[in-house]
mmCIF file of C-alpha atoms in Angstrom:
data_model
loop_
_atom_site.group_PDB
_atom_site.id
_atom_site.type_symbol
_atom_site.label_atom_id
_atom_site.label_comp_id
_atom_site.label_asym_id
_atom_site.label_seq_id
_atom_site.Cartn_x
_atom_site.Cartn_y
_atom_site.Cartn_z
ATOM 1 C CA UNK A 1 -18.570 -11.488 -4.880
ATOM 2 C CA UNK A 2 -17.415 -8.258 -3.818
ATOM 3 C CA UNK A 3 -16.017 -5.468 -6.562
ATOM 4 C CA UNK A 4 -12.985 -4.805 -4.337
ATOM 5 C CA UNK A 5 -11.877 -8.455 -5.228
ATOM 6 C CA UNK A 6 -12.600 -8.546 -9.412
ATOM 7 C CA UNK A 7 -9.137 -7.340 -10.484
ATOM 8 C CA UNK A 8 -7.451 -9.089 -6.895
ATOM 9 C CA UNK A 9 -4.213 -7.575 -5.276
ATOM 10 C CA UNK A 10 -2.263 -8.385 -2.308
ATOM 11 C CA UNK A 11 -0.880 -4.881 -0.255
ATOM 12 C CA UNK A 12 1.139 -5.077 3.400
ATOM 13 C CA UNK A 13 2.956 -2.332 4.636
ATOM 14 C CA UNK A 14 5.494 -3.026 8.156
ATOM 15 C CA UNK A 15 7.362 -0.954 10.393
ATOM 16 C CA UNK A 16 10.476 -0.812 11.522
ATOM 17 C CA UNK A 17 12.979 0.581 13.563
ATOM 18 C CA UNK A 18 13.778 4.234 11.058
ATOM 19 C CA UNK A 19 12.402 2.512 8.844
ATOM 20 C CA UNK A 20 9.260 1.114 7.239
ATOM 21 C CA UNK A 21 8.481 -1.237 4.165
ATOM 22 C CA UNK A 22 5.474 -1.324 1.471
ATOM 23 C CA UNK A 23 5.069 -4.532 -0.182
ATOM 24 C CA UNK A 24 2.162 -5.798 -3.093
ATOM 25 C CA UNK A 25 2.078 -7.767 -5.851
ATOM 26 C CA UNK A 26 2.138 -7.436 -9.408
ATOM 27 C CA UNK A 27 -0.862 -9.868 -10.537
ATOM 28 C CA UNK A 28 -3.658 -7.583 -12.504
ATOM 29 C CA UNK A 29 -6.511 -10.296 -13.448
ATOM 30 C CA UNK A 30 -10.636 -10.486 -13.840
ATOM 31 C CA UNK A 31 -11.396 -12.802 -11.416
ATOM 32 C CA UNK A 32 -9.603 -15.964 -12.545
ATOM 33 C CA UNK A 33 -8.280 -15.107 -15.675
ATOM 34 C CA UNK A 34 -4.929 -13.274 -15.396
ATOM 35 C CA UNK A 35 -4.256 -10.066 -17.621
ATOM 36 C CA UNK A 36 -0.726 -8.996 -16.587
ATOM 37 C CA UNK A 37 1.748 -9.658 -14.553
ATOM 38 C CA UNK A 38 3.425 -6.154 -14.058
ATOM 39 C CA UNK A 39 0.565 -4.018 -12.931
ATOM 40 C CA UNK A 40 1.662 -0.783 -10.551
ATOM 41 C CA UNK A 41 -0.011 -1.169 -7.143
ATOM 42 C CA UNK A 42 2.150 0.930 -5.173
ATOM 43 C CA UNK A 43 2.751 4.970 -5.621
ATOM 44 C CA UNK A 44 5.290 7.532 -4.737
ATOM 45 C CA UNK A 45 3.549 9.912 -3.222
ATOM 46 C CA UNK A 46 6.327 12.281 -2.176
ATOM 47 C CA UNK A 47 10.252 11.663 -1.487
ATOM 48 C CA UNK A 48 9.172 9.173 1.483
ATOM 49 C CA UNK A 49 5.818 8.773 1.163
ATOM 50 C CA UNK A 50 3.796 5.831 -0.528
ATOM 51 C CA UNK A 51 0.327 4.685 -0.793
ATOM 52 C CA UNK A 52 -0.330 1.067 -1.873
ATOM 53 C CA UNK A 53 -3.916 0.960 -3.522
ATOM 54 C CA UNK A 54 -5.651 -2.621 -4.190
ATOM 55 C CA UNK A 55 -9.557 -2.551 -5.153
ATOM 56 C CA UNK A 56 -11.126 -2.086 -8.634
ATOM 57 C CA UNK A 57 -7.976 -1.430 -11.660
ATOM 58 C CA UNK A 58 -9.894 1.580 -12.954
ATOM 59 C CA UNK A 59 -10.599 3.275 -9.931
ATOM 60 C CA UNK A 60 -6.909 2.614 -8.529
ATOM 61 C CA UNK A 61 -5.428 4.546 -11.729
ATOM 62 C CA UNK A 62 -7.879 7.678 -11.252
ATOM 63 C CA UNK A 63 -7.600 7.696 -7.505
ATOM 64 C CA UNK A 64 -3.849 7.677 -7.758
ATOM 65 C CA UNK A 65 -3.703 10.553 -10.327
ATOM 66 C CA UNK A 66 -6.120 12.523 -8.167
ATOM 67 C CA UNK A 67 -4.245 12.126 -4.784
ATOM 68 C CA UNK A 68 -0.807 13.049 -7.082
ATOM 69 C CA UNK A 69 -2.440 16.206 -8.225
ATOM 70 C CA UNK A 70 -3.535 17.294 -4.683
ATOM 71 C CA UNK A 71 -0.370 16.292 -3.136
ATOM 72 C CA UNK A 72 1.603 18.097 -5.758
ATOM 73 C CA UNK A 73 -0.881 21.409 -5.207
ATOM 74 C CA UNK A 74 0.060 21.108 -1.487
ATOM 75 C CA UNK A 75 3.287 21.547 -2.073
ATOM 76 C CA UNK A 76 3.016 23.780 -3.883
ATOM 77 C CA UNK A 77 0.770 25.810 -1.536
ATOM 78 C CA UNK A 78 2.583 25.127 1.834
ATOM 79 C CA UNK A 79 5.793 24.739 0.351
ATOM 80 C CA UNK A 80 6.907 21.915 1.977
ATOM 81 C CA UNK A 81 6.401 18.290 1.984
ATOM 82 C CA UNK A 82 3.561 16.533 3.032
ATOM 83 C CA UNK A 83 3.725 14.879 5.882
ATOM 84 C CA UNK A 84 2.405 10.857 6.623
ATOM 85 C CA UNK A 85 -0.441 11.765 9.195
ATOM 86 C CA UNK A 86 -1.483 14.568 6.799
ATOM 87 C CA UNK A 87 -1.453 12.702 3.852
ATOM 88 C CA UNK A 88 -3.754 9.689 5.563
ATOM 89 C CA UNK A 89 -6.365 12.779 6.398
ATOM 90 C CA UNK A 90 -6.398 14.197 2.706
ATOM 91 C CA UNK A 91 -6.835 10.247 1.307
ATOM 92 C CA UNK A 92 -9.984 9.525 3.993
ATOM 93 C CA UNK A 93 -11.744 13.050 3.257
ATOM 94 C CA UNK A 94 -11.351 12.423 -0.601
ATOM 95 C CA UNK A 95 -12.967 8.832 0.120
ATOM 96 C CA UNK A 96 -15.779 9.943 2.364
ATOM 97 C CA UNK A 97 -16.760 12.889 0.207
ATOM 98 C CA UNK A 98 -17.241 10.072 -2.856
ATOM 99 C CA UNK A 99 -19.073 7.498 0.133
ATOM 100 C CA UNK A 100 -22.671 7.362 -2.063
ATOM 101 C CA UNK A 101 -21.029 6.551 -5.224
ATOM 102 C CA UNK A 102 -16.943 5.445 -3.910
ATOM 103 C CA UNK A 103 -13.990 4.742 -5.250
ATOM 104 C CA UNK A 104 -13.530 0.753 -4.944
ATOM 105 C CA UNK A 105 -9.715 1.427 -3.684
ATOM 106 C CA UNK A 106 -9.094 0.257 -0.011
ATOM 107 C CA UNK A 107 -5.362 2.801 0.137
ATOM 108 C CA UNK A 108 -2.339 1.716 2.612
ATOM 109 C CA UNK A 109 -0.009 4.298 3.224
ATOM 110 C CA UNK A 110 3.598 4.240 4.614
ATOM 111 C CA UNK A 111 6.552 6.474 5.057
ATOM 112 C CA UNK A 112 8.625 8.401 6.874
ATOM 113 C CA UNK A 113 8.000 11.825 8.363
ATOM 114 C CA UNK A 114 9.822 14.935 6.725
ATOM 115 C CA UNK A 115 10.565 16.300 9.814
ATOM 116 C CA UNK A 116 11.428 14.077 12.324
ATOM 117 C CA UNK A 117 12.005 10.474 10.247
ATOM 118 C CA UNK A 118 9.482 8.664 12.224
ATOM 119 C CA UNK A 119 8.103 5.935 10.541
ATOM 120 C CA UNK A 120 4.294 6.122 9.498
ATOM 121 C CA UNK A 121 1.423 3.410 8.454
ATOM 122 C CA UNK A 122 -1.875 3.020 8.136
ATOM 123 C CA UNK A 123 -5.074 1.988 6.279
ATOM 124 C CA UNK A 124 -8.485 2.680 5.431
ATOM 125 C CA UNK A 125 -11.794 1.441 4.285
ATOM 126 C CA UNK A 126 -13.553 2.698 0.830
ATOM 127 C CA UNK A 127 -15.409 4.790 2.838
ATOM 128 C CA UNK A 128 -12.323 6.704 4.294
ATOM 129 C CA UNK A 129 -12.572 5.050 7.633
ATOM 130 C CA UNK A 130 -8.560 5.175 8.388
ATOM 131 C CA UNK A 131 -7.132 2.832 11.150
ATOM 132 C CA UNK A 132 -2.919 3.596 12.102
ATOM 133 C CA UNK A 133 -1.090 0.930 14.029
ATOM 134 C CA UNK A 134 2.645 0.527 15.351
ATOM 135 C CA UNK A 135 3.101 -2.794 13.472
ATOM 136 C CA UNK A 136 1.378 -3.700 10.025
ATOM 137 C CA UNK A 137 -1.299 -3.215 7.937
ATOM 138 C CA UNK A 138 -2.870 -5.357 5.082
ATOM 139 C CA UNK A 139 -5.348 -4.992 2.452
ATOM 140 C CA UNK A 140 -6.639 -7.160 -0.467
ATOM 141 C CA UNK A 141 -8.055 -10.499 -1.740
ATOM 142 C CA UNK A 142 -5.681 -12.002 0.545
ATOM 143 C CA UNK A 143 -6.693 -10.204 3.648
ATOM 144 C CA UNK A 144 -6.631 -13.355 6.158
ATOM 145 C CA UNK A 145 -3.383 -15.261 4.606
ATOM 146 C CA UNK A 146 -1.282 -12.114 5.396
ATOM 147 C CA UNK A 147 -2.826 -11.065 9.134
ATOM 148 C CA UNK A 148 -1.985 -14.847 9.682
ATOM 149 C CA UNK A 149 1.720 -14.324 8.390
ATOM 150 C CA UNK A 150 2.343 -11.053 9.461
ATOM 151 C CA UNK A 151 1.504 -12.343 13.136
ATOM 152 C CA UNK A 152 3.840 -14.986 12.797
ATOM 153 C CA UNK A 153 7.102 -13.250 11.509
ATOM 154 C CA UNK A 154 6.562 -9.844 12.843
ATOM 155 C CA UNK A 155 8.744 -8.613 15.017
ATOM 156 C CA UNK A 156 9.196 -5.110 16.506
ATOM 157 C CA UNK A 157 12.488 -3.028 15.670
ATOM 158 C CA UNK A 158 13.593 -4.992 13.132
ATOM 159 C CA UNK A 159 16.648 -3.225 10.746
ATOM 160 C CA UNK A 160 15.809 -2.320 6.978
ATOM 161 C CA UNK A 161 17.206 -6.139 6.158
ATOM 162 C CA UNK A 162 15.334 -7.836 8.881
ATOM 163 C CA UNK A 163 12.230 -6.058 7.709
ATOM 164 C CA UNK A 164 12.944 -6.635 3.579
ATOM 165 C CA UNK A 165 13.055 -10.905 4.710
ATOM 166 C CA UNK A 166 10.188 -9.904 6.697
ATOM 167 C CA UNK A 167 7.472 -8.755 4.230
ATOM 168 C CA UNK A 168 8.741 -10.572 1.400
ATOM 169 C CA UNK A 169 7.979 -13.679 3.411
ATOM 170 C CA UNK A 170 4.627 -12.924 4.323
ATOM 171 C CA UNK A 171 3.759 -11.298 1.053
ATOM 172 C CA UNK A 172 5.022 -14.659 -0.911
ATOM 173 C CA UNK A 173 3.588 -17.053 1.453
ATOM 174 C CA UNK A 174 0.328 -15.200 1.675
ATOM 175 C CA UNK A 175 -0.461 -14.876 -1.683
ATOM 176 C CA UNK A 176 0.571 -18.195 -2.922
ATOM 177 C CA UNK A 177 -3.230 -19.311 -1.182
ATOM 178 C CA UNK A 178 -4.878 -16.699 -3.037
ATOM 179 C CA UNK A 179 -5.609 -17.346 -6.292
ATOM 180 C CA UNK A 180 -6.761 -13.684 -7.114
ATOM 181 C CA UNK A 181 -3.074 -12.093 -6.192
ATOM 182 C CA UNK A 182 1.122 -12.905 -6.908
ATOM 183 C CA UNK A 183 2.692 -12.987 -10.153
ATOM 184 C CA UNK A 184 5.565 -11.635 -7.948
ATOM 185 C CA UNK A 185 5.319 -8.729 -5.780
ATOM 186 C CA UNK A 186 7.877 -5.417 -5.447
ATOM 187 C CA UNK A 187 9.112 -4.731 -1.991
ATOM 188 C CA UNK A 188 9.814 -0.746 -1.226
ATOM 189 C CA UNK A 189 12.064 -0.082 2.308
ATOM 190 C CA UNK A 190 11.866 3.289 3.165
ATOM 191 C CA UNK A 191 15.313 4.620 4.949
ATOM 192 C CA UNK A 192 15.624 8.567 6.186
ATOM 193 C CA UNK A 193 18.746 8.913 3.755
ATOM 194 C CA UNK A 194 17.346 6.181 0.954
ATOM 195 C CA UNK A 195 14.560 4.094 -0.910
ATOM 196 C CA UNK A 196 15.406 0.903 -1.875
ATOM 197 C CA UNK A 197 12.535 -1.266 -4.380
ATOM 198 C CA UNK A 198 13.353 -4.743 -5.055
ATOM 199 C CA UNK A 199 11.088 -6.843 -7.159
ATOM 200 C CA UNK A 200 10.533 -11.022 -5.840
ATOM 201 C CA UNK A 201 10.346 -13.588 -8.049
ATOM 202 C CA UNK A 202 6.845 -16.339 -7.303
ATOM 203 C CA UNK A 203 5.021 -18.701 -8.428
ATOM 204 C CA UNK A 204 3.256 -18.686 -11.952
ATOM 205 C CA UNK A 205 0.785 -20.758 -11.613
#
């Protein structure tokens, strides 16, 4: 059994037309025994930028604190926000510098460009390996339940609405066939002028 799938988690991020979504669940267990039921998955990163980080609980905490302290010292530095693409470059060099001893975090990032609003997603590996795509991206103990309903319900240019039904679908449906993810999931659309979170209600059992 792999350490990526000991504390389990369920991540999918979708895009839309001006908009994309970030979607995970809220299940923190070892293995089959569950521990919580509230556990933070998904981070701001700045005003519309988030990275959703499933993998090892410990290692998700730290690596989330260290990416917030760099991002905040880049803006700092720059003075100015940090941009999607930029952000995806700073979260694959910090995992490739740790590749002989990594972080067990495999990071999804979404969001919106400061600059132009153009929706943003992507992935990568534990080694930093990062992979961008005009559609979706999914990560977790659930990998092949949510490729499976992403393909079925995704649709291109779909409005913040269209895309909330969307990924709540596939994040529900996928993870009630894992038994390592759900507990409910939080859903975060990402609009140029807002961010709305809404938190589904699942199966808990």
């Amino acid at each position: 059994m792999s350490i990526l799938e000991y504390n389990g988690a369920s991540i999918v991020a979708m895009k839309g037309k001006n908009c994309v979504a970030i979607a995970a669940d809220k299940r923190l267990g070892i293995r089959f025994q569950t521990v919580s039921c509230d556990f933070q998955k998904i981070f701001p990163m700045g005003k519309k930028l988030f990275i959703g980080l499933p993998g090892l609980a410990t290692d998700v905490m730290t690596f989330a604190n260290e990416l917030k302290f760099h991002t905040n010292l880049y803006n700092l530095q720059e003075n100015r926000e940090l941009s999607p693409k930029t952000f995806l470059s700073m979260v694959s060099n910090f995992l490739y510098k740790r590749r002989f001893g990594p972080y067990f975090v495999e990071p999804v990032v979404a969001g919106l460009d400061p600059d132009t609003d153009e929706p943003f997603i992507a992935s990568t590996d534990l080694i930093g390996c990062p992979m961008v795509t005009d559609d979706f991206v999914v990560s977790g103990t659930c990998l092949e339940q949510l490729y499976g309903m992403c393909e079925t319900l995704y649709k291109p240019d779909q409005n913040p609405d269209e895309l909330f039904e969307c990924i709540s679908q596939a994040l529900l449906n996928a993870q009630d066939r894992d038994a390592y993810s759900g507990w409910g999931g939080v859903v975060y659309i990402i609009e140029p002028n807002k961010i709305t979170k809404r938190d589904l209600k699942a199966r808990m059992d």
